[in-house]
mmCIF file of C-alpha atoms in Angstrom:
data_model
loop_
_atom_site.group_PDB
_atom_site.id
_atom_site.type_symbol
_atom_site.label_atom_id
_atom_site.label_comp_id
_atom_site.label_asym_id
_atom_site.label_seq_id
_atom_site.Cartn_x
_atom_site.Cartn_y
_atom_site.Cartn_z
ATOM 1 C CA UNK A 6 -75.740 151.197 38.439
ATOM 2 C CA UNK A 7 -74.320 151.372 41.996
ATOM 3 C CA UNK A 8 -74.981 147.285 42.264
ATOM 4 C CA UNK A 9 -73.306 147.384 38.762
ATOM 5 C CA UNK A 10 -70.251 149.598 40.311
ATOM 6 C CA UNK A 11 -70.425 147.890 43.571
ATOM 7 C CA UNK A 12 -69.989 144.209 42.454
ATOM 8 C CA UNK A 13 -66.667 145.666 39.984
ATOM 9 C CA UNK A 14 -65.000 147.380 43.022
ATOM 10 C CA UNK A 15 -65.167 144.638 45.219
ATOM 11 C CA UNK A 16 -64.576 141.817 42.603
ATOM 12 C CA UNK A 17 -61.338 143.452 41.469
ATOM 13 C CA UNK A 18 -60.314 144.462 44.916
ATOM 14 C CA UNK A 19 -60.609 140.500 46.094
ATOM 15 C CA UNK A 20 -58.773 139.098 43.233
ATOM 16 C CA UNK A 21 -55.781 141.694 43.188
ATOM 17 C CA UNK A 22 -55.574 140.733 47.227
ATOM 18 C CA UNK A 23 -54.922 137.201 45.848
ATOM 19 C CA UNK A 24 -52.789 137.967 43.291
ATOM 20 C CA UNK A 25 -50.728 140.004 45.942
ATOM 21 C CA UNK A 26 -51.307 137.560 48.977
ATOM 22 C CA UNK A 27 -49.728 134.444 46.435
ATOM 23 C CA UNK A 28 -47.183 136.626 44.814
ATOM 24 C CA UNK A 29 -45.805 137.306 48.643
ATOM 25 C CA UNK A 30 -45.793 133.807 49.480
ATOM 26 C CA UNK A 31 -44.163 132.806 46.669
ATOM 27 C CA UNK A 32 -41.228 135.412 46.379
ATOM 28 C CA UNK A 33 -40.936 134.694 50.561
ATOM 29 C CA UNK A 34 -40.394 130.656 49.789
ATOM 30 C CA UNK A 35 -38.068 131.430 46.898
ATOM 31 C CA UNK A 36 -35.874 133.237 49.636
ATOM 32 C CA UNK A 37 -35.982 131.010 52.732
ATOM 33 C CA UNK A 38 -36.501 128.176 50.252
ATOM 34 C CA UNK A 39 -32.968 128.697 48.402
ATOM 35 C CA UNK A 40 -34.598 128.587 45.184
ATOM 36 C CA UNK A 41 -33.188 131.682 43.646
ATOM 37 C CA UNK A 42 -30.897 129.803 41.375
ATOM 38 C CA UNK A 43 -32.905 127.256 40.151
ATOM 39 C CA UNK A 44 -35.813 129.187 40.393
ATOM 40 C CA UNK A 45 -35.468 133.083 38.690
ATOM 41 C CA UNK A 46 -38.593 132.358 36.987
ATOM 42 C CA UNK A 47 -41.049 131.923 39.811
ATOM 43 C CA UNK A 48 -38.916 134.962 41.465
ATOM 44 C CA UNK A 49 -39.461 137.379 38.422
ATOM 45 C CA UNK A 50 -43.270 136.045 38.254
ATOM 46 C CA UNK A 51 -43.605 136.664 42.031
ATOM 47 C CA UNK A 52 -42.381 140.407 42.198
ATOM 48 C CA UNK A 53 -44.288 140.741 38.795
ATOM 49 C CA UNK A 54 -47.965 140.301 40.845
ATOM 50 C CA UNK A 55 -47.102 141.842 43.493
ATOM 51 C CA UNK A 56 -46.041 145.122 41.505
ATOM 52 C CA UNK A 57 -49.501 144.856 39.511
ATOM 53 C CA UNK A 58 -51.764 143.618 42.089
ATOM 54 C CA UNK A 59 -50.690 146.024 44.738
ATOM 55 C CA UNK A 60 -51.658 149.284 42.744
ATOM 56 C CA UNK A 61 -55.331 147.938 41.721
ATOM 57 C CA UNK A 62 -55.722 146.641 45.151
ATOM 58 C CA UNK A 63 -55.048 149.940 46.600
ATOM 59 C CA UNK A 64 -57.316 152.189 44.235
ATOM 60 C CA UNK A 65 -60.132 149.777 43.963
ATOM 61 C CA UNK A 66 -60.074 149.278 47.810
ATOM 62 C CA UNK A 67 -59.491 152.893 49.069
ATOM 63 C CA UNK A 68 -62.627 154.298 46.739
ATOM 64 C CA UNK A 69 -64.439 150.828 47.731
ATOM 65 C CA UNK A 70 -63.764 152.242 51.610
ATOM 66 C CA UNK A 71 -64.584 156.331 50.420
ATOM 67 C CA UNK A 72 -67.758 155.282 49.369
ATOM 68 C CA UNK A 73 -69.004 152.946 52.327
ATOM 69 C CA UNK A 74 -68.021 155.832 54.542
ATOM 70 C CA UNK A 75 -70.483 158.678 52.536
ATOM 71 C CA UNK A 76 -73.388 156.088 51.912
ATOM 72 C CA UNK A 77 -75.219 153.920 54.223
ATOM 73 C CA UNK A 78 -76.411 151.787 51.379
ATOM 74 C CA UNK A 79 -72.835 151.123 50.447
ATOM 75 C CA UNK A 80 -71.757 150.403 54.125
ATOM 76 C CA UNK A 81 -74.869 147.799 54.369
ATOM 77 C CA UNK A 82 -74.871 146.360 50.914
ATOM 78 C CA UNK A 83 -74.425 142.371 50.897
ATOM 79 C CA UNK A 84 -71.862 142.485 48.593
ATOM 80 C CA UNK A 85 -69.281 144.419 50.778
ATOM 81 C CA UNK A 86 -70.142 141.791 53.718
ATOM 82 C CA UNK A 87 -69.604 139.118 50.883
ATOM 83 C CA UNK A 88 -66.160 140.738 50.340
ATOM 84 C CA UNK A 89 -65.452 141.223 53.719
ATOM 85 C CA UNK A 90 -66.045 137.686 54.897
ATOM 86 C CA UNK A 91 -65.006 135.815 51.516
ATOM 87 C CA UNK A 92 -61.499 137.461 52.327
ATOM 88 C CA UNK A 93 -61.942 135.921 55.707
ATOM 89 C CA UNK A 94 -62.712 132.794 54.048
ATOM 90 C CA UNK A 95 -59.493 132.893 51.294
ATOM 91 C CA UNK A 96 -57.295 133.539 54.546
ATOM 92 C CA UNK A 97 -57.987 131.352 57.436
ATOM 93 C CA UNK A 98 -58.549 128.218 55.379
ATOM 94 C CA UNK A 99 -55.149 127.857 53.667
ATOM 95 C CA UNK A 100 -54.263 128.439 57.082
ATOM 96 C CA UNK A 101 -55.847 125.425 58.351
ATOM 97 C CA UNK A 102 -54.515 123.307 54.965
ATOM 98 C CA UNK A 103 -50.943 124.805 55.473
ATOM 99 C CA UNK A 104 -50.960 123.414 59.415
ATOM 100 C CA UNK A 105 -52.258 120.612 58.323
ATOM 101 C CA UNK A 106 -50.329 119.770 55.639
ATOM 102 C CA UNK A 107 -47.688 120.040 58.414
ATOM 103 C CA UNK A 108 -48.383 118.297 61.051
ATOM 104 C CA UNK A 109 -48.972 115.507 58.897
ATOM 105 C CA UNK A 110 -45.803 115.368 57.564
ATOM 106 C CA UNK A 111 -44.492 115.927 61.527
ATOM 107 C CA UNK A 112 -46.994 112.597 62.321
ATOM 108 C CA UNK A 113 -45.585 110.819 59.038
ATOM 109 C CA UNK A 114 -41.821 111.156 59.842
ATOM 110 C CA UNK A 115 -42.488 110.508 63.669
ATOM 111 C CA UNK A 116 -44.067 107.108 62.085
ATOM 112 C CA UNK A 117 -41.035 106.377 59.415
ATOM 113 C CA UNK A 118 -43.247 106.890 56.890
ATOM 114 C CA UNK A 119 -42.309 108.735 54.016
ATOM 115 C CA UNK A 120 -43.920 112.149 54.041
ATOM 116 C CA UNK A 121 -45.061 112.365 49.979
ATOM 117 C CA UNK A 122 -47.973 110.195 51.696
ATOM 118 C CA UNK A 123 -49.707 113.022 53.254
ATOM 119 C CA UNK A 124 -53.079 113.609 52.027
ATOM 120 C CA UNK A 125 -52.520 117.401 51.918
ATOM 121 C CA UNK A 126 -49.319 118.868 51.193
ATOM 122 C CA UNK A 127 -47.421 116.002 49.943
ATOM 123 C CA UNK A 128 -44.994 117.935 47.846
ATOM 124 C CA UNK A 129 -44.783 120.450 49.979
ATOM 125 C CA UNK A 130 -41.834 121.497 52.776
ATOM 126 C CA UNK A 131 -42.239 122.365 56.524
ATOM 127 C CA UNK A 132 -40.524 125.872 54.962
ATOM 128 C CA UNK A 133 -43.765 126.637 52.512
ATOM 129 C CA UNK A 134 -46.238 125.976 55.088
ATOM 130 C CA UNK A 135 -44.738 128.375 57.776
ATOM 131 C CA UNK A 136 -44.267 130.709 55.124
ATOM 132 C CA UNK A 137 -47.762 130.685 53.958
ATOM 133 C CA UNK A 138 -49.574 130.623 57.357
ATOM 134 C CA UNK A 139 -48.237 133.971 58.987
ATOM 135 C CA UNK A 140 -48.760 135.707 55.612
ATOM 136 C CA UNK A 141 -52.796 134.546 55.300
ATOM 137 C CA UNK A 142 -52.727 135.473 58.911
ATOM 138 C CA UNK A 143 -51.318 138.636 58.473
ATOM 139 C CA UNK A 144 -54.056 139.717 55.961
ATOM 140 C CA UNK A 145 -57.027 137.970 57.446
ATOM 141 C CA UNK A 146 -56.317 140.113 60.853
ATOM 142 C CA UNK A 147 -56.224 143.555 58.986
ATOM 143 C CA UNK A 148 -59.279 142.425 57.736
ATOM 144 C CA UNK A 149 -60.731 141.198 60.823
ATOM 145 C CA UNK A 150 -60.246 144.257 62.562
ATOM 146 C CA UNK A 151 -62.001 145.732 59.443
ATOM 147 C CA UNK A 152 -64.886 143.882 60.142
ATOM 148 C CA UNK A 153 -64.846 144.998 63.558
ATOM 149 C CA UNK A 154 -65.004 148.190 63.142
ATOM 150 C CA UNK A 155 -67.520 147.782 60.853
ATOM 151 C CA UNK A 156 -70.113 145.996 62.950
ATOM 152 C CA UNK A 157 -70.003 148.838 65.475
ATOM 153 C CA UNK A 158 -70.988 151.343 62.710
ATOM 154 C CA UNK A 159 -73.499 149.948 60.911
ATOM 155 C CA UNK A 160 -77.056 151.508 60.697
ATOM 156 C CA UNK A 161 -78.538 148.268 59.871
ATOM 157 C CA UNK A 162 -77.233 144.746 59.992
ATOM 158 C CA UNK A 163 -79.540 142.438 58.124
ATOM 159 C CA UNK A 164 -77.587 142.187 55.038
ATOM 160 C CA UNK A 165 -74.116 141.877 57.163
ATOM 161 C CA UNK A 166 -75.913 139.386 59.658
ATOM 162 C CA UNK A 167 -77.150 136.607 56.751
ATOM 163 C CA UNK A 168 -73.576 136.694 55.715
ATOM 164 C CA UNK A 169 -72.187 136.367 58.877
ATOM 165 C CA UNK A 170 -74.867 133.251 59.228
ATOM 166 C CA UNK A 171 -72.997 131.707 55.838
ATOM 167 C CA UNK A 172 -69.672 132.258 56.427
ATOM 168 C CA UNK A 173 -70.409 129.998 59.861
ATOM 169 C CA UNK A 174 -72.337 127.582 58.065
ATOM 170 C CA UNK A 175 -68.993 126.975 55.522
ATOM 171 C CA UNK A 176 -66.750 126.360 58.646
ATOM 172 C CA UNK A 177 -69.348 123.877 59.781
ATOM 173 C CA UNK A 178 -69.359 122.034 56.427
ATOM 174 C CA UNK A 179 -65.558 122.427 55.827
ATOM 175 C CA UNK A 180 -64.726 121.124 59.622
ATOM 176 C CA UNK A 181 -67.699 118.131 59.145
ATOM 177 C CA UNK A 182 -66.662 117.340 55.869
ATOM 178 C CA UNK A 183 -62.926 116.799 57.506
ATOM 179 C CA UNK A 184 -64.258 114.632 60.325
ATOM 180 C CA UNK A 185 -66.410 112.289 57.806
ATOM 181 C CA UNK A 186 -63.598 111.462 55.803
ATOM 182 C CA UNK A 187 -61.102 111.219 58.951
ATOM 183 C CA UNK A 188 -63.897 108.493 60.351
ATOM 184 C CA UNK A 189 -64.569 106.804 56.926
ATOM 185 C CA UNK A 190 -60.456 106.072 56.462
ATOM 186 C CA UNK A 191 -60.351 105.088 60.616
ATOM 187 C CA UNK A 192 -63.113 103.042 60.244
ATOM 188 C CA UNK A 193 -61.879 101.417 56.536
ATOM 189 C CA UNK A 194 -58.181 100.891 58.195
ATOM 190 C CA UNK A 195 -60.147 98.912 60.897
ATOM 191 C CA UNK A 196 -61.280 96.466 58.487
ATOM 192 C CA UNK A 197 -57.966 95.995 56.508
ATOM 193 C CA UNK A 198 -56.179 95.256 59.498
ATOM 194 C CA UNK A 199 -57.468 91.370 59.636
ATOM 195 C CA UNK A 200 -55.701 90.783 55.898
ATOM 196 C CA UNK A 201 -51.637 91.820 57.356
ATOM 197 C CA UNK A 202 -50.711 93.135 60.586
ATOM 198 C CA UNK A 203 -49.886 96.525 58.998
ATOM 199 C CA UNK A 204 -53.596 96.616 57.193
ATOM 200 C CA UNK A 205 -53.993 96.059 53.419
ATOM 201 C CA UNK A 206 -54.732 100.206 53.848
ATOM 202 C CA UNK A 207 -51.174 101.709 54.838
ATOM 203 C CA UNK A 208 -50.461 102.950 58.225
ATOM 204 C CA UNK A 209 -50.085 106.632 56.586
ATOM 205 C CA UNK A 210 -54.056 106.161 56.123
ATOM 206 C CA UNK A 211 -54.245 105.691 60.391
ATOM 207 C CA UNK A 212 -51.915 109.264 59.992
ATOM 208 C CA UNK A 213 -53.984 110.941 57.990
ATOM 209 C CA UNK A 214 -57.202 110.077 59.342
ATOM 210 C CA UNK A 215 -56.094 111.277 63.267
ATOM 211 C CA UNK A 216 -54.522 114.446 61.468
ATOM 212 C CA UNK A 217 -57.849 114.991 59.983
ATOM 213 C CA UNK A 218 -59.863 114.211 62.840
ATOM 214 C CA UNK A 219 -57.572 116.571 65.099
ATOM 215 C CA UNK A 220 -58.439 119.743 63.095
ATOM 216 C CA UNK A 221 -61.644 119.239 62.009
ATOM 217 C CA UNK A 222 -63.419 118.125 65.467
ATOM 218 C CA UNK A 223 -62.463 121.500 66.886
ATOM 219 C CA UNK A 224 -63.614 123.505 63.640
ATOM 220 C CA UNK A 225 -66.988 121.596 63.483
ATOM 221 C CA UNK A 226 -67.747 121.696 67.117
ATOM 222 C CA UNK A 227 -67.252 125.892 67.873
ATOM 223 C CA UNK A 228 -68.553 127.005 64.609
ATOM 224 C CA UNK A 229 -71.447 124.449 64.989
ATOM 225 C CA UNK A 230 -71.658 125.886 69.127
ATOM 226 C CA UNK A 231 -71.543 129.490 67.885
ATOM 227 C CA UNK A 232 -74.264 128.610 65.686
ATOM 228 C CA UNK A 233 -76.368 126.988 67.814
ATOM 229 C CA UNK A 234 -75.869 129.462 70.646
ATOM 230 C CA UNK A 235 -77.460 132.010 68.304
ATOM 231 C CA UNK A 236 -80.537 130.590 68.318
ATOM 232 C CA UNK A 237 -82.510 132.854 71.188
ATOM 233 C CA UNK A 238 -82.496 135.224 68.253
ATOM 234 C CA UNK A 239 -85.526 135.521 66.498
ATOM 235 C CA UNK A 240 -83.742 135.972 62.590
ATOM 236 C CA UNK A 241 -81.616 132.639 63.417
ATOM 237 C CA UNK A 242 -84.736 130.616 64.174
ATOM 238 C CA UNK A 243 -86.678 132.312 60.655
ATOM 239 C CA UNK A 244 -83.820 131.589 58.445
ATOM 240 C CA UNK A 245 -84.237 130.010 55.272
ATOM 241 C CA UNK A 246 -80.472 129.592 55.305
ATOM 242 C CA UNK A 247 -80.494 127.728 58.304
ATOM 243 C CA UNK A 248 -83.903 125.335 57.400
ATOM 244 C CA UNK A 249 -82.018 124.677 53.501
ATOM 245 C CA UNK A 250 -78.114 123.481 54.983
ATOM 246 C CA UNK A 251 -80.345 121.518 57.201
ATOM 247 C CA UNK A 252 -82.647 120.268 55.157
ATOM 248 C CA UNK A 253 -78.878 119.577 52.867
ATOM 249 C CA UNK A 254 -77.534 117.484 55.634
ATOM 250 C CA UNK A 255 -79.976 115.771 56.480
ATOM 251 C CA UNK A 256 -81.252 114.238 53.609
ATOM 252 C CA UNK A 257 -77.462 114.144 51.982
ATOM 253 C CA UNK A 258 -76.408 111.527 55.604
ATOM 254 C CA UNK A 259 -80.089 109.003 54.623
ATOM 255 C CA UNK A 260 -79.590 109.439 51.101
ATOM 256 C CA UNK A 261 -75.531 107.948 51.193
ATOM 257 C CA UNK A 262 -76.220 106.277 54.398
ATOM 258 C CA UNK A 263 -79.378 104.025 52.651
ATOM 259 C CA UNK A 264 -76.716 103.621 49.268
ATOM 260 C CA UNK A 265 -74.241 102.441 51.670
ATOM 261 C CA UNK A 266 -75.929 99.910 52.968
ATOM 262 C CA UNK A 267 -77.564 99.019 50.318
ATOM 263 C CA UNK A 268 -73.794 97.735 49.129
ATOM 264 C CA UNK A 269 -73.466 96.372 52.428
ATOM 265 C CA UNK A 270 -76.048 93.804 51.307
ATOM 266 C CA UNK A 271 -75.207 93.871 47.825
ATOM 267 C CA UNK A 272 -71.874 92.520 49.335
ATOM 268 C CA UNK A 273 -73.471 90.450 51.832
ATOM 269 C CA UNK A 274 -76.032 88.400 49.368
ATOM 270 C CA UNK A 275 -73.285 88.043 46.859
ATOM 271 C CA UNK A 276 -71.275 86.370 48.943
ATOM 272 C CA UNK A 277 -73.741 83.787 50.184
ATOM 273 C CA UNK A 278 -74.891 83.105 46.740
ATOM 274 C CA UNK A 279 -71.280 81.691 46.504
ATOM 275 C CA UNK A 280 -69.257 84.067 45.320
ATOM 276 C CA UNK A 281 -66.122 82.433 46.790
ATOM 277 C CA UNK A 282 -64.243 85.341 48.609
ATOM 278 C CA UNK A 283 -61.833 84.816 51.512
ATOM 279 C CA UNK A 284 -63.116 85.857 55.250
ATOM 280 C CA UNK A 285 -60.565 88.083 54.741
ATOM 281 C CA UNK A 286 -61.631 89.564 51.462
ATOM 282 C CA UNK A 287 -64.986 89.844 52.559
ATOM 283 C CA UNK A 288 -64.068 91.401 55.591
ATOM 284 C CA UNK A 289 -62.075 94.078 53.632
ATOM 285 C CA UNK A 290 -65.182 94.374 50.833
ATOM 286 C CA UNK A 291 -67.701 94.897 54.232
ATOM 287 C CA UNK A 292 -65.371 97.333 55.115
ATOM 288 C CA UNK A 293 -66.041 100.224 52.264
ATOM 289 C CA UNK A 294 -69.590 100.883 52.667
ATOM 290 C CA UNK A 295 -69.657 100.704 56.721
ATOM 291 C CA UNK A 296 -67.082 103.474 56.661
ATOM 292 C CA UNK A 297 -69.169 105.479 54.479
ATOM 293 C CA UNK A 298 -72.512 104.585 55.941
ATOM 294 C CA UNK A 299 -71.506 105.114 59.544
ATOM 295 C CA UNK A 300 -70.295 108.849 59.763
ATOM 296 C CA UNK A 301 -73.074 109.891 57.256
ATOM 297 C CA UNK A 302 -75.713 107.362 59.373
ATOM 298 C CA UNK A 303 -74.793 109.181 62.429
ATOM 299 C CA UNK A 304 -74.493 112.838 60.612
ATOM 300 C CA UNK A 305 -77.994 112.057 59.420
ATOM 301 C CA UNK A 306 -79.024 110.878 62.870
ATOM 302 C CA UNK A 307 -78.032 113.914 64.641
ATOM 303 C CA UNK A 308 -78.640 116.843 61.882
ATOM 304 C CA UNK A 309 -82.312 115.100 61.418
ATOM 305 C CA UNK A 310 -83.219 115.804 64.861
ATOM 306 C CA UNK A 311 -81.683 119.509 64.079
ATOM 307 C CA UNK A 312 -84.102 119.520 61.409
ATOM 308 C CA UNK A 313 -87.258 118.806 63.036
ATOM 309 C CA UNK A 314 -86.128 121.082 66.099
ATOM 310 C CA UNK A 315 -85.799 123.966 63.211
ATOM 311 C CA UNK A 316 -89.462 123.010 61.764
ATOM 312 C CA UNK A 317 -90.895 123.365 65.419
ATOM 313 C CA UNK A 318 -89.676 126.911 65.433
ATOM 314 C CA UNK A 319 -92.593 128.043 62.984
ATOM 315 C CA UNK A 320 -95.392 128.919 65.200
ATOM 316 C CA UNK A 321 -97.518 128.728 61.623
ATOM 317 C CA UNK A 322 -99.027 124.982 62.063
ATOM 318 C CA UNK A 323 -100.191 125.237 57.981
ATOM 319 C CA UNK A 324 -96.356 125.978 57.043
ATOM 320 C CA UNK A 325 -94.524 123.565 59.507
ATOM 321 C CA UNK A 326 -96.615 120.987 58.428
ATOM 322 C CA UNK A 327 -95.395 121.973 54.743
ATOM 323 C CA UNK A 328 -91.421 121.920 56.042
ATOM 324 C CA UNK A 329 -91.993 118.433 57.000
ATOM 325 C CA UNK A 330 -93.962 117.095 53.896
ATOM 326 C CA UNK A 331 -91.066 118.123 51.749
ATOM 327 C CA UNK A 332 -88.616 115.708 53.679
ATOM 328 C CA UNK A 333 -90.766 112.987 53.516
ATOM 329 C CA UNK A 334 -91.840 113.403 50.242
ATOM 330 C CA UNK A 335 -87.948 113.732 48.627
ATOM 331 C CA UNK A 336 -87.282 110.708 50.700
ATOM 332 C CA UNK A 337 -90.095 109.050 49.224
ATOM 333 C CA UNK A 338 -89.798 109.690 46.024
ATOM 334 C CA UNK A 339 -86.167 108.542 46.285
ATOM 335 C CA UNK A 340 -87.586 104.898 47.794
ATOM 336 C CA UNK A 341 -90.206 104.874 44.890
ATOM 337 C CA UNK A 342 -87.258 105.204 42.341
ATOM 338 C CA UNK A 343 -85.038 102.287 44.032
ATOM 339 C CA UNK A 344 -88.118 100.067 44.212
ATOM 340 C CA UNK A 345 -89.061 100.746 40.870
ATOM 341 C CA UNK A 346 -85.288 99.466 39.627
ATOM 342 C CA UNK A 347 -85.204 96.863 42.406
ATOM 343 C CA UNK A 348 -88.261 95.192 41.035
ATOM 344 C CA UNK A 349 -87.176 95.645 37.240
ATOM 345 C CA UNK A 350 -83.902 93.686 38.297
ATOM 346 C CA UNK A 351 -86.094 91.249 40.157
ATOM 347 C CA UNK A 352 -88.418 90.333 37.149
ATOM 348 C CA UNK A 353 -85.706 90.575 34.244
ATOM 349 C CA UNK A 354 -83.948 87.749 36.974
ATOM 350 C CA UNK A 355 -87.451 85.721 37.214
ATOM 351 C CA UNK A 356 -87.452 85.615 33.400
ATOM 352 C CA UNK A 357 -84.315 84.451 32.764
ATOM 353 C CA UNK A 358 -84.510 82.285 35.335
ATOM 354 C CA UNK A 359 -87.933 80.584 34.224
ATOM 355 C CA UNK A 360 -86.318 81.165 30.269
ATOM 356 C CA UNK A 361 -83.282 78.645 31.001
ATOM 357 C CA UNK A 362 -80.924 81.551 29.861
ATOM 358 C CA UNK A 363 -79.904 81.933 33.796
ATOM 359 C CA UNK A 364 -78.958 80.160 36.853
ATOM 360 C CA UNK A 365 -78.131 80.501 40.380
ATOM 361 C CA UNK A 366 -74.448 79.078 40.276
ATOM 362 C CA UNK A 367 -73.964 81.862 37.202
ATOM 363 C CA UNK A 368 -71.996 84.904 38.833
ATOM 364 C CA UNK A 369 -73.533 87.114 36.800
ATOM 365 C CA UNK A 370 -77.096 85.563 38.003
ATOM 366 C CA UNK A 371 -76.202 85.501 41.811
ATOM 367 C CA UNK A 372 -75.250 88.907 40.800
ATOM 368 C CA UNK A 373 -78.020 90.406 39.285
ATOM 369 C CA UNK A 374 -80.309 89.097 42.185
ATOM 370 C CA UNK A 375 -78.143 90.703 44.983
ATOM 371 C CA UNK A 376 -78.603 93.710 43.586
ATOM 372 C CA UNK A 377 -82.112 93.421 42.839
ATOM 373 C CA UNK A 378 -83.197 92.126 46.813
ATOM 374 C CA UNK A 379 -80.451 94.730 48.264
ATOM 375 C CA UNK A 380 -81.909 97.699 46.416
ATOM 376 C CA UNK A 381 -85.907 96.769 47.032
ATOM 377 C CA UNK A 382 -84.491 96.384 50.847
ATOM 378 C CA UNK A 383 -82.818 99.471 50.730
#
């Protein structure tokens, strides 16, 4: 029952927080926005969650807090540290879309580009996003400084320490995810520059892509450094958390790196069985999977060796032997599958081929056999 009671509290408490937090931001833009007049709706639905969210909020948390105080269960339990660092979560990161979402626009207009181009925040106003980041702030440092305190009270940190482990791990992926796609749309304006000088892609794509790159290096580099600088502890090095998102990355970079190439030479066949594409056409075809196959290739480079430095941890030769077999085996079963198709392609192609019903200078033919040789080489 106190799981039951716990998971209600907490639940309620975090979604009446968001009610709130949104209703504030959007009753402070209708203000400093000047959209009173043309806007009584969103004002009247604005002070409408706020006047419900704050009185639910404020029960639900203050008996939440009562209880954590009397009870050490309830101080330790995994679903307060959920809470706790999910508001974190909710907070910081519309942070980092609302500065974002502006400095692209700054980068666009610097440009003379027109700012609905952005790739966050297009409809948006420099007035919303400095509206919305002091507010998340504003309620992710209360919160904080709960957490804080917290940590010097606890009796026992296990639960509060494999959240702490996750909430790290989703800056990681939210900071890597932004640098991937920031290097896939560098690396794809690259190869439409050769068709115009401007690039087939749009300069905003250039924009986006450094914006992207600019916030998401830092994020992925210190939460990946705090991480990593946690390892002389014994629970970081034992963590199943740890071993899966690694075992996630990993395989995630071979398994779209391998696909993306695997198009590469799809590309590459089909256009010397005479598929008649410009240089220029083909150089803007290349271009796709090399800017998804070279920030995955290199994520799955580096996060590999991660891997296998994780798997040496276990001092248990039976069990790290075990972590390993279950890479290679996914990874082969995965190859199995693609030659499997590859050669089904290959000998439905033969037959035709040897039935009259198919030639080479057919570009459905030269197409069927590209992707037959680029998925057995794949």
């Amino acid at each position: 029952m106190k799981t039951i009671r716990r998971l209600y509290f907490y639940a309620v408490a975090f979604i009446s927080l968001e009610v709130i937090l949104w209703g504030m931001i959007s009753l402070v833009r209708s203000f400093f926005g000047n959209r009173i007049e043309s806007g009584v709706q969103t004002l009247a639905q604005a002070l409408s969650l706020i006047l419900v969210g704050v009185p639910i909020f404020l029960f639900h948390w203050i008996l939440a807090q009562r209880f954590s105080a009397k009870d050490d269960e309830e101080k330790t339990a995994s679903i307060r540290a959920v809470f706790l660092y999910g508001i974190l979560l909710a907070t910081f990161i519309p942070v980092v879309q609302n500065f974002v979402a502006l400095l692209d626009r700054i980068f666009l207009s610097v440009a003379n580009l027109q700012t609905d181009r952005a790739i966050i925040g297009a409809s948006q106003t420099w007035v919303d996003n400095l509206i919305a980041i002091p507010i998340n702030l504003i309620i992710a440092a209360y919160f904080w400084n709960v957490l804080r305190v917290e940590w010097r009270s606890l009796p026992e940190t296990q639960n509060f320490s494999e959240i702490r482990r996750l909430y790290r791990f989703v800056w990681t992926l939210y900071g890597l995810i932004m640098v991937i796609f920031g290097t896939q749309q560098t690396v794809m304006f690259i190869f439409s520059l050769p068709t115009q000088l401007l690039g087939e892609f749009g300069r905003e794509s250039i924009i986006n892509a450094i914006i992207l790159l600019m916030v998401g290096a830092p994020i992925w580099f210190f939460s990946w450094r705090i991480l990593q600088n946690a390892l002389p502890d014994p629970a970081e090095k034992e963590s199943f958390l740890r071993l899966g998102i690694l075992y996630l990355l990993s395989l995630g970079g071979v398994i779209t790196a391998l696909t993306a190439g695997g198009n590469l030479i799809y590309t590459i066949l089909t256009n010397l069985f005479g598929s008649g594409a410009t240089w220029q056409n083909f150089f803007g075809e290349i271009g796709v999977p090399i800017s998804i196959g070279l920030p995955f290739g290199i994520m799955w480079a580096y996060y590999g060796i991660q891997l296998n430095k994780q798997i040496a941890f276990d001092e248990n030769l039976p069990r790290r032997a075990g972590k390993k077999r279950l890479d290679f085996y996914i990874l082969s079963l995965i190859g199995l599958a693609a030659a499997f198709f590859g050669t089904a392609m290959l000998l439905s192609y033969i037959i035709d081929l040897l039935t009259g019903t198919s030639y080479l200078s057919d570009g459905s033919s030269s197409s069927t056999i590209s992707a037959a040789l680029s998925t057995l080489i794949v």
